GROMACS .gro file of C-alpha atoms in nm:
model
  419
    1UNK     CA    1  -4.366   3.466   1.254
    2UNK     CA    2  -4.584   3.384   0.938
    3UNK     CA    3  -4.892   3.427   1.167
    4UNK     CA    4  -4.795   3.749   1.280
    5UNK     CA    5  -4.710   3.886   0.926
    6UNK     CA    6  -5.061   3.734   0.811
    7UNK     CA    7  -5.251   3.921   1.103
    8UNK     CA    8  -5.071   4.256   1.034
    9UNK     CA    9  -5.160   4.236   0.659
   10UNK     CA   10  -5.533   4.162   0.745
   11UNK     CA   11  -5.539   4.449   1.001
   12UNK     CA   12  -5.405   4.707   0.746
   13UNK     CA   13  -5.644   4.581   0.492
   14UNK     CA   14  -5.945   4.600   0.717
   15UNK     CA   15  -5.834   4.965   0.837
   16UNK     CA   16  -5.769   5.071   0.493
   17UNK     CA   17  -6.113   4.926   0.362
   18UNK     CA   18  -6.288   5.104   0.643
   19UNK     CA   19  -6.110   5.414   0.584
   20UNK     CA   20  -6.201   5.410   0.193
   21UNK     CA   21  -6.541   5.317   0.275
   22UNK     CA   22  -6.610   5.600   0.500
   23UNK     CA   23  -6.459   5.822   0.221
   24UNK     CA   24  -6.698   5.682  -0.050
   25UNK     CA   25  -7.000   5.719   0.157
   26UNK     CA   26  -6.918   6.092   0.213
   27UNK     CA   27  -6.847   6.159  -0.143
   28UNK     CA   28  -6.836   5.899  -0.470
   29UNK     CA   29  -6.660   6.173  -0.657
   30UNK     CA   30  -6.680   6.232  -1.048
   31UNK     CA   31  -6.466   6.188  -1.334
   32UNK     CA   32  -6.558   6.294  -1.695
   33UNK     CA   33  -6.316   6.225  -1.975
   34UNK     CA   34  -6.379   6.363  -2.323
   35UNK     CA   35  -6.185   6.265  -2.626
   36UNK     CA   36  -6.290   6.356  -2.984
   37UNK     CA   37  -6.662   6.227  -3.014
   38UNK     CA   38  -6.634   6.005  -2.699
   39UNK     CA   39  -6.738   6.083  -2.343
   40UNK     CA   40  -6.678   5.892  -2.046
   41UNK     CA   41  -6.816   5.966  -1.712
   42UNK     CA   42  -6.794   5.767  -1.415
   43UNK     CA   43  -6.721   5.796  -1.012
   44UNK     CA   44  -6.392   5.834  -0.898
   45UNK     CA   45  -6.393   5.518  -0.702
   46UNK     CA   46  -6.496   5.304  -0.995
   47UNK     CA   47  -6.233   5.468  -1.199
   48UNK     CA   48  -5.972   5.410  -0.924
   49UNK     CA   49  -6.116   5.037  -0.918
   50UNK     CA   50  -6.042   5.015  -1.298
   51UNK     CA   51  -5.713   5.162  -1.276
   52UNK     CA   52  -5.607   4.898  -1.006
   53UNK     CA   53  -5.756   4.607  -1.223
   54UNK     CA   54  -5.547   4.740  -1.511
   55UNK     CA   55  -5.225   4.747  -1.306
   56UNK     CA   56  -5.307   4.376  -1.190
   57UNK     CA   57  -5.364   4.266  -1.546
   58UNK     CA   58  -5.034   4.431  -1.662
   59UNK     CA   59  -4.823   4.260  -1.398
   60UNK     CA   60  -5.007   3.891  -1.484
   61UNK     CA   61  -4.916   3.951  -1.860
   62UNK     CA   62  -4.586   4.034  -1.754
   63UNK     CA   63  -4.564   3.739  -1.543
   64UNK     CA   64  -4.686   3.501  -1.835
   65UNK     CA   65  -4.441   3.662  -2.067
   66UNK     CA   66  -4.141   3.596  -1.843
   67UNK     CA   67  -4.246   3.232  -1.769
   68UNK     CA   68  -4.282   3.178  -2.158
   69UNK     CA   69  -3.936   3.292  -2.226
   70UNK     CA   70  -3.784   3.112  -1.901
   71UNK     CA   71  -3.937   2.769  -1.996
   72UNK     CA   72  -3.627   2.629  -2.186
   73UNK     CA   73  -3.406   2.721  -1.885
   74UNK     CA   74  -3.645   2.559  -1.644
   75UNK     CA   75  -3.652   2.243  -1.884
   76UNK     CA   76  -3.266   2.240  -1.896
   77UNK     CA   77  -3.240   2.271  -1.517
   78UNK     CA   78  -3.487   1.990  -1.482
   79UNK     CA   79  -3.297   1.779  -1.749
   80UNK     CA   80  -2.956   1.859  -1.570
   81UNK     CA   81  -3.112   1.717  -1.242
   82UNK     CA   82  -3.250   1.424  -1.390
   83UNK     CA   83  -2.897   1.356  -1.564
   84UNK     CA   84  -2.723   1.389  -1.230
   85UNK     CA   85  -2.978   1.173  -1.063
   86UNK     CA   86  -2.906   0.891  -1.335
   87UNK     CA   87  -2.541   0.936  -1.319
   88UNK     CA   88  -2.551   0.894  -0.958
   89UNK     CA   89  -2.737   0.559  -0.982
   90UNK     CA   90  -2.501   0.426  -1.252
   91UNK     CA   91  -2.197   0.531  -1.044
   92UNK     CA   92  -2.333   0.374  -0.739
   93UNK     CA   93  -2.426   0.058  -0.915
   94UNK     CA   94  -2.082   0.053  -1.083
   95UNK     CA   95  -1.916   0.111  -0.752
   96UNK     CA   96  -2.132  -0.218  -0.593
   97UNK     CA   97  -2.039  -0.440  -0.899
   98UNK     CA   98  -1.671  -0.361  -0.853
   99UNK     CA   99  -1.679  -0.433  -0.498
  100UNK     CA  100  -1.841  -0.743  -0.563
  101UNK     CA  101  -1.574  -0.842  -0.827
  102UNK     CA  102  -1.802  -0.799  -1.128
  103UNK     CA  103  -1.533  -0.609  -1.333
  104UNK     CA  104  -1.712  -0.577  -1.653
  105UNK     CA  105  -2.048  -0.457  -1.532
  106UNK     CA  106  -1.876  -0.223  -1.301
  107UNK     CA  107  -1.644  -0.073  -1.590
  108UNK     CA  108  -1.963  -0.043  -1.811
  109UNK     CA  109  -2.185   0.135  -1.537
  110UNK     CA  110  -1.918   0.337  -1.423
  111UNK     CA  111  -1.842   0.487  -1.774
  112UNK     CA  112  -2.201   0.543  -1.837
  113UNK     CA  113  -2.235   0.746  -1.530
  114UNK     CA  114  -1.911   0.950  -1.586
  115UNK     CA  115  -2.017   1.232  -1.809
  116UNK     CA  116  -2.268   1.370  -1.568
  117UNK     CA  117  -2.108   1.262  -1.234
  118UNK     CA  118  -2.025   1.516  -0.967
  119UNK     CA  119  -1.665   1.372  -0.963
  120UNK     CA  120  -1.611   1.204  -1.298
  121UNK     CA  121  -1.242   1.132  -1.196
  122UNK     CA  122  -1.376   0.876  -0.931
  123UNK     CA  123  -1.564   0.670  -1.209
  124UNK     CA  124  -1.277   0.674  -1.428
  125UNK     CA  125  -1.008   0.565  -1.172
  126UNK     CA  126  -1.240   0.287  -1.069
  127UNK     CA  127  -1.320   0.199  -1.407
  128UNK     CA  128  -0.946   0.168  -1.486
  129UNK     CA  129  -0.913  -0.058  -1.186
  130UNK     CA  130  -1.204  -0.278  -1.321
  131UNK     CA  131  -1.002  -0.280  -1.672
  132UNK     CA  132  -0.703  -0.368  -1.503
  133UNK     CA  133  -0.848  -0.668  -1.318
  134UNK     CA  134  -0.957  -0.794  -1.661
  135UNK     CA  135  -0.614  -0.760  -1.787
  136UNK     CA  136  -0.683  -0.501  -2.044
  137UNK     CA  137  -0.364  -0.266  -2.004
  138UNK     CA  138  -0.452  -0.047  -2.320
  139UNK     CA  139  -0.794   0.043  -2.188
  140UNK     CA  140  -0.652   0.100  -1.835
  141UNK     CA  141  -0.424   0.353  -1.975
  142UNK     CA  142  -0.671   0.538  -2.173
  143UNK     CA  143  -0.916   0.558  -1.867
  144UNK     CA  144  -0.646   0.692  -1.647
  145UNK     CA  145  -0.579   0.976  -1.922
  146UNK     CA  146  -0.938   1.049  -1.922
  147UNK     CA  147  -0.942   1.056  -1.542
  148UNK     CA  148  -0.666   1.306  -1.554
  149UNK     CA  149  -0.840   1.525  -1.853
  150UNK     CA  150  -1.157   1.523  -1.635
  151UNK     CA  151  -1.003   1.663  -1.312
  152UNK     CA  152  -0.672   1.818  -1.394
  153UNK     CA  153  -0.620   1.909  -0.994
  154UNK     CA  154  -0.618   1.531  -0.940
  155UNK     CA  155  -0.269   1.459  -1.065
  156UNK     CA  156  -0.148   1.299  -0.752
  157UNK     CA  157  -0.438   1.073  -0.716
  158UNK     CA  158  -0.435   0.975  -1.083
  159UNK     CA  159  -0.051   0.900  -1.074
  160UNK     CA  160  -0.068   0.689  -0.759
  161UNK     CA  161  -0.342   0.485  -0.934
  162UNK     CA  162  -0.136   0.454  -1.246
  163UNK     CA  163   0.166   0.351  -1.046
  164UNK     CA  164  -0.024   0.096  -0.849
  165UNK     CA  165  -0.197  -0.074  -1.155
  166UNK     CA  166   0.136  -0.071  -1.324
  167UNK     CA  167   0.306  -0.253  -1.032
  168UNK     CA  168   0.012  -0.499  -1.021
  169UNK     CA  169   0.052  -0.570  -1.368
  170UNK     CA  170   0.429  -0.634  -1.351
  171UNK     CA  171   0.513  -0.302  -1.540
  172UNK     CA  172   0.773  -0.248  -1.273
  173UNK     CA  173   0.996  -0.008  -1.477
  174UNK     CA  174   0.698   0.203  -1.595
  175UNK     CA  175   0.565   0.214  -1.237
  176UNK     CA  176   0.908   0.328  -1.130
  177UNK     CA  177   0.927   0.603  -1.394
  178UNK     CA  178   0.585   0.723  -1.272
  179UNK     CA  179   0.666   0.729  -0.908
  180UNK     CA  180   0.984   0.909  -0.978
  181UNK     CA  181   0.780   1.193  -1.141
  182UNK     CA  182   0.534   1.185  -0.853
  183UNK     CA  183   0.814   1.221  -0.584
  184UNK     CA  184   0.941   1.544  -0.772
  185UNK     CA  185   0.601   1.711  -0.710
  186UNK     CA  186   0.507   1.552  -0.369
  187UNK     CA  187   0.845   1.432  -0.231
  188UNK     CA  188   0.704   1.377   0.129
  189UNK     CA  189   0.378   1.217   0.040
  190UNK     CA  190   0.361   0.868   0.233
  191UNK     CA  191   0.210   0.665  -0.038
  192UNK     CA  192   0.435   0.788  -0.299
  193UNK     CA  193   0.737   0.690  -0.079
  194UNK     CA  194   0.588   0.348   0.008
  195UNK     CA  195   0.514   0.255  -0.359
  196UNK     CA  196   0.845   0.365  -0.457
  197UNK     CA  197   1.026   0.132  -0.204
  198UNK     CA  198   0.796  -0.152  -0.338
  199UNK     CA  199   0.899  -0.052  -0.719
  200UNK     CA  200   1.292  -0.050  -0.604
  201UNK     CA  201   1.252  -0.411  -0.448
  202UNK     CA  202   1.053  -0.527  -0.769
  203UNK     CA  203   1.313  -0.407  -1.005
  204UNK     CA  204   1.606  -0.514  -0.787
  205UNK     CA  205   1.761  -0.151  -0.737
  206UNK     CA  206   1.907  -0.254  -0.397
  207UNK     CA  207   2.133   0.057  -0.401
  208UNK     CA  208   1.823   0.304  -0.460
  209UNK     CA  209   1.629   0.120  -0.194
  210UNK     CA  210   1.918   0.141   0.057
  211UNK     CA  211   1.930   0.514  -0.022
  212UNK     CA  212   1.568   0.565   0.043
  213UNK     CA  213   1.567   0.398   0.387
  214UNK     CA  214   1.692   0.690   0.578
  215UNK     CA  215   1.413   0.925   0.425
  216UNK     CA  216   1.154   0.639   0.497
  217UNK     CA  217   1.272   0.637   0.849
  218UNK     CA  218   1.225   1.028   0.895
  219UNK     CA  219   0.883   0.990   0.759
  220UNK     CA  220   0.761   0.767   1.051
  221UNK     CA  221   0.413   0.729   0.897
  222UNK     CA  222   0.528   0.512   0.592
  223UNK     CA  223   0.643   0.203   0.758
  224UNK     CA  224   0.651   0.045   1.125
  225UNK     CA  225   0.988   0.037   1.244
  226UNK     CA  226   1.032  -0.344   1.253
  227UNK     CA  227   0.906  -0.361   0.883
  228UNK     CA  228   1.151  -0.077   0.787
  229UNK     CA  229   1.434  -0.273   0.929
  230UNK     CA  230   1.355  -0.581   0.754
  231UNK     CA  231   1.347  -0.387   0.421
  232UNK     CA  232   1.680  -0.231   0.485
  233UNK     CA  233   1.836  -0.557   0.567
  234UNK     CA  234   1.680  -0.692   0.247
  235UNK     CA  235   1.854  -0.410   0.046
  236UNK     CA  236   2.215  -0.450   0.208
  237UNK     CA  237   2.205  -0.831   0.219
  238UNK     CA  238   2.122  -0.817  -0.167
  239UNK     CA  239   2.402  -0.555  -0.221
  240UNK     CA  240   2.654  -0.808  -0.046
  241UNK     CA  241   2.520  -1.083  -0.284
  242UNK     CA  242   2.565  -0.847  -0.580
  243UNK     CA  243   2.912  -0.762  -0.486
  244UNK     CA  244   3.011  -1.134  -0.430
  245UNK     CA  245   2.902  -1.215  -0.765
  246UNK     CA  246   3.118  -0.938  -0.892
  247UNK     CA  247   3.417  -1.070  -0.715
  248UNK     CA  248   3.357  -1.430  -0.835
  249UNK     CA  249   3.315  -1.322  -1.189
  250UNK     CA  250   3.673  -1.141  -1.177
  251UNK     CA  251   3.962  -1.331  -1.337
  252UNK     CA  252   4.193  -1.529  -1.094
  253UNK     CA  253   4.493  -1.282  -1.107
  254UNK     CA  254   4.296  -0.964  -1.059
  255UNK     CA  255   4.035  -1.097  -0.785
  256UNK     CA  256   3.994  -0.886  -0.498
  257UNK     CA  257   3.752  -0.836  -0.216
  258UNK     CA  258   3.737  -0.474  -0.274
  259UNK     CA  259   3.357  -0.474  -0.402
  260UNK     CA  260   3.243  -0.668  -0.111
  261UNK     CA  261   3.414  -0.482   0.155
  262UNK     CA  262   3.332  -0.170   0.013
  263UNK     CA  263   2.959  -0.261   0.074
  264UNK     CA  264   3.048  -0.326   0.440
  265UNK     CA  265   3.222  -0.003   0.479
  266UNK     CA  266   2.910   0.190   0.332
  267UNK     CA  267   2.696  -0.017   0.581
  268UNK     CA  268   2.479   0.220   0.826
  269UNK     CA  269   2.624   0.226   1.191
  270UNK     CA  270   2.270   0.057   1.292
  271UNK     CA  271   2.355  -0.243   1.107
  272UNK     CA  272   2.695  -0.331   1.191
  273UNK     CA  273   2.596  -0.553   1.483
  274UNK     CA  274   2.298  -0.701   1.306
  275UNK     CA  275   2.336  -1.076   1.317
  276UNK     CA  276   2.128  -1.106   0.981
  277UNK     CA  277   2.406  -0.856   0.798
  278UNK     CA  278   2.704  -1.008   0.967
  279UNK     CA  279   2.585  -1.383   0.868
  280UNK     CA  280   2.532  -1.254   0.496
  281UNK     CA  281   2.890  -1.079   0.483
  282UNK     CA  282   3.057  -1.359   0.688
  283UNK     CA  283   2.913  -1.642   0.429
  284UNK     CA  284   3.015  -1.453   0.129
  285UNK     CA  285   3.382  -1.400   0.264
  286UNK     CA  286   3.404  -1.769   0.323
  287UNK     CA  287   3.283  -1.867  -0.007
  288UNK     CA  288   3.526  -1.640  -0.175
  289UNK     CA  289   3.828  -1.783   0.031
  290UNK     CA  290   3.864  -1.537   0.312
  291UNK     CA  291   3.757  -1.790   0.573
  292UNK     CA  292   3.997  -1.650   0.860
  293UNK     CA  293   3.857  -1.316   0.811
  294UNK     CA  294   3.508  -1.433   0.821
  295UNK     CA  295   3.594  -1.639   1.133
  296UNK     CA  296   3.740  -1.333   1.333
  297UNK     CA  297   3.415  -1.127   1.231
  298UNK     CA  298   3.189  -1.389   1.352
  299UNK     CA  299   3.379  -1.458   1.669
  300UNK     CA  300   3.376  -1.081   1.767
  301UNK     CA  301   3.009  -1.034   1.688
  302UNK     CA  302   2.917  -1.350   1.909
  303UNK     CA  303   3.119  -1.194   2.194
  304UNK     CA  304   2.907  -0.902   2.172
  305UNK     CA  305   2.569  -1.039   2.079
  306UNK     CA  306   2.442  -1.382   2.086
  307UNK     CA  307   2.281  -1.523   1.773
  308UNK     CA  308   2.209  -1.900   1.692
  309UNK     CA  309   2.245  -1.795   1.333
  310UNK     CA  310   2.582  -1.671   1.354
  311UNK     CA  311   2.712  -1.976   1.606
  312UNK     CA  312   2.552  -2.213   1.329
  313UNK     CA  313   2.779  -2.030   1.082
  314UNK     CA  314   3.054  -2.034   1.306
  315UNK     CA  315   3.074  -2.400   1.302
  316UNK     CA  316   3.091  -2.416   0.947
  317UNK     CA  317   3.405  -2.193   0.909
  318UNK     CA  318   3.751  -2.322   0.914
  319UNK     CA  319   3.994  -2.053   1.042
  320UNK     CA  320   4.360  -2.063   1.045
  321UNK     CA  321   4.372  -2.235   1.392
  322UNK     CA  322   4.102  -2.500   1.444
  323UNK     CA  323   4.228  -2.554   1.805
  324UNK     CA  324   4.184  -2.210   1.924
  325UNK     CA  325   3.833  -2.177   1.728
  326UNK     CA  326   3.721  -2.468   1.937
  327UNK     CA  327   3.841  -2.347   2.243
  328UNK     CA  328   3.676  -2.009   2.194
  329UNK     CA  329   3.336  -2.177   2.104
  330UNK     CA  330   3.388  -2.401   2.412
  331UNK     CA  331   3.390  -2.089   2.640
  332UNK     CA  332   3.025  -2.005   2.520
  333UNK     CA  333   2.903  -2.308   2.680
  334UNK     CA  334   2.930  -2.167   3.024
  335UNK     CA  335   2.660  -1.907   2.929
  336UNK     CA  336   2.460  -2.121   2.681
  337UNK     CA  337   2.504  -2.485   2.825
  338UNK     CA  338   2.166  -2.602   2.632
  339UNK     CA  339   2.202  -2.437   2.310
  340UNK     CA  340   2.150  -2.685   2.018
  341UNK     CA  341   2.297  -2.484   1.759
  342UNK     CA  342   2.623  -2.411   1.984
  343UNK     CA  343   2.630  -2.807   2.064
  344UNK     CA  344   2.627  -2.864   1.685
  345UNK     CA  345   2.876  -2.610   1.598
  346UNK     CA  346   3.119  -2.759   1.880
  347UNK     CA  347   3.065  -3.129   1.713
  348UNK     CA  348   3.168  -2.981   1.375
  349UNK     CA  349   3.478  -2.804   1.533
  350UNK     CA  350   3.577  -3.111   1.707
  351UNK     CA  351   3.584  -3.276   1.381
  352UNK     CA  352   3.811  -3.031   1.254
  353UNK     CA  353   4.073  -3.119   1.522
  354UNK     CA  354   3.995  -3.495   1.461
  355UNK     CA  355   3.848  -3.556   1.824
  356UNK     CA  356   3.582  -3.810   1.699
  357UNK     CA  357   3.455  -3.895   2.036
  358UNK     CA  358   3.408  -3.524   2.130
  359UNK     CA  359   3.226  -3.445   1.810
  360UNK     CA  360   2.991  -3.765   1.873
  361UNK     CA  361   2.904  -3.649   2.221
  362UNK     CA  362   2.848  -3.289   2.125
  363UNK     CA  363   2.615  -3.414   1.816
  364UNK     CA  364   2.430  -3.638   2.057
  365UNK     CA  365   2.385  -3.367   2.332
  366UNK     CA  366   2.254  -3.132   2.073
  367UNK     CA  367   2.001  -3.384   1.959
  368UNK     CA  368   1.893  -3.424   2.304
  369UNK     CA  369   1.830  -3.063   2.331
  370UNK     CA  370   1.643  -3.039   1.997
  371UNK     CA  371   1.622  -3.293   1.746
  372UNK     CA  372   1.709  -3.141   1.412
  373UNK     CA  373   1.814  -3.292   1.074
  374UNK     CA  374   2.179  -3.127   1.060
  375UNK     CA  375   2.289  -3.308   1.412
  376UNK     CA  376   2.131  -3.646   1.256
  377UNK     CA  377   2.323  -3.592   0.943
  378UNK     CA  378   2.646  -3.547   1.108
  379UNK     CA  379   2.611  -3.853   1.345
  380UNK     CA  380   2.514  -4.063   1.048
  381UNK     CA  381   2.819  -3.984   0.855
  382UNK     CA  382   3.042  -4.006   1.167
  383UNK     CA  383   2.930  -4.332   1.273
  384UNK     CA  384   2.970  -4.466   0.918
  385UNK     CA  385   3.324  -4.344   0.893
  386UNK     CA  386   3.388  -4.471   1.236
  387UNK     CA  387   3.271  -4.834   1.084
  388UNK     CA  388   2.958  -4.861   1.296
  389UNK     CA  389   2.716  -4.895   1.004
  390UNK     CA  390   2.405  -4.993   1.171
  391UNK     CA  391   2.419  -4.681   1.412
  392UNK     CA  392   2.491  -4.489   1.102
  393UNK     CA  393   2.193  -4.646   0.924
  394UNK     CA  394   1.983  -4.562   1.245
  395UNK     CA  395   2.048  -4.197   1.231
  396UNK     CA  396   2.010  -4.197   0.827
  397UNK     CA  397   1.649  -4.339   0.885
  398UNK     CA  398   1.569  -4.105   1.175
  399UNK     CA  399   1.684  -3.824   0.952
  400UNK     CA  400   1.468  -3.923   0.661
  401UNK     CA  401   1.174  -3.999   0.891
  402UNK     CA  402   1.200  -3.656   1.061
  403UNK     CA  403   1.246  -3.485   0.702
  404UNK     CA  404   0.926  -3.645   0.558
  405UNK     CA  405   0.731  -3.601   0.867
  406UNK     CA  406   0.620  -3.983   0.862
  407UNK     CA  407   0.345  -4.102   1.081
  408UNK     CA  408   0.450  -4.336   1.381
  409UNK     CA  409   0.355  -4.684   1.256
  410UNK     CA  410   0.427  -5.037   1.373
  411UNK     CA  411   0.726  -5.184   1.185
  412UNK     CA  412   0.906  -5.531   1.167
  413UNK     CA  413   1.185  -5.577   1.431
  414UNK     CA  414   1.458  -5.555   1.178
  415UNK     CA  415   1.378  -5.262   0.955
  416UNK     CA  416   1.709  -5.244   0.796
  417UNK     CA  417   1.830  -5.559   0.623
  418UNK     CA  418   2.187  -5.655   0.753
  419UNK     CA  419   2.429  -5.718   0.452
   0.00000   0.00000   0.00000
């Protein structure tokens, strides 16, 4: 394209020169200028040449004047460009220092590059993180304020950084206040909801956490479902704990299970068959003296969904009719004949009905399936009470060895002295 344009210009110049040359050869023309006592005589073409030279000189003079007056702007533009380049280099260096964990250097470089940075909010936010890593809470807050001032539209980004740093610095109450404000402006933002969940956990506001779970479940991007379930269980287990403490702290004459049962009544339907939740509720019922209520609840739950945790608890409960309780548990053997926790529970229930031989057999059967400390402990105390000190000591030593994970080493034939 440039070659064509150059060719056309040269062609026009050539044609024009030829045309003008032919005219000059025909007639040079004549111009005479008289002014007062001065007289100027010249050819037409020379006068025309001088006029063109004058116009070019005038244009050059204007160009020089313009450039002279534009020099400060050019210098300023150059200075700004150099400033941005220097800020970019300092920011880049600060970012690298931050990633490498050199908090002090990172903070210094980031702040030096902040004034002329294209995105000063990034410099200030990262510098605030670096200050937080150094434990300088006051400087952290100051830098967060500067980040907000530098970029007012980055309110959410600054707020999230502030909340994260407050939680990281164990300022849980402050973090919660920050997150509640953010939720008012961005109620559906996944990061706000996730941090709010963490803050509720940290401050132990289990009621608020339980109330937030349904919203978190609707926002499927916040937590995986299995993790969300664990958080939901954590909230309700702690609500049971808090209610049980309230019941336990009530004077004897006015004591009632109502605070505890009220939590159970508010429980979401999706958790009413959850074994961890039932274990928590039933255990508190039993500790508060409602043993029969706990036994009925656990037996019904085991009839619907099997759980080792539930059956282990069932063996610890003493309902109103121990014999019926034992019979109910023995029916489960048909479906779970080699379940160590069920055999352990049956041994304990057999103790409640004073059937020592059956209890011993169940405990030993449990040990054959799985060597666990509780079965060892039960056999130890059973044999000792039956007068068989040697076997009792044998299971005692076995339990200690298992508990301490002692290595298998040669021992004397009689490891336990006889009294």
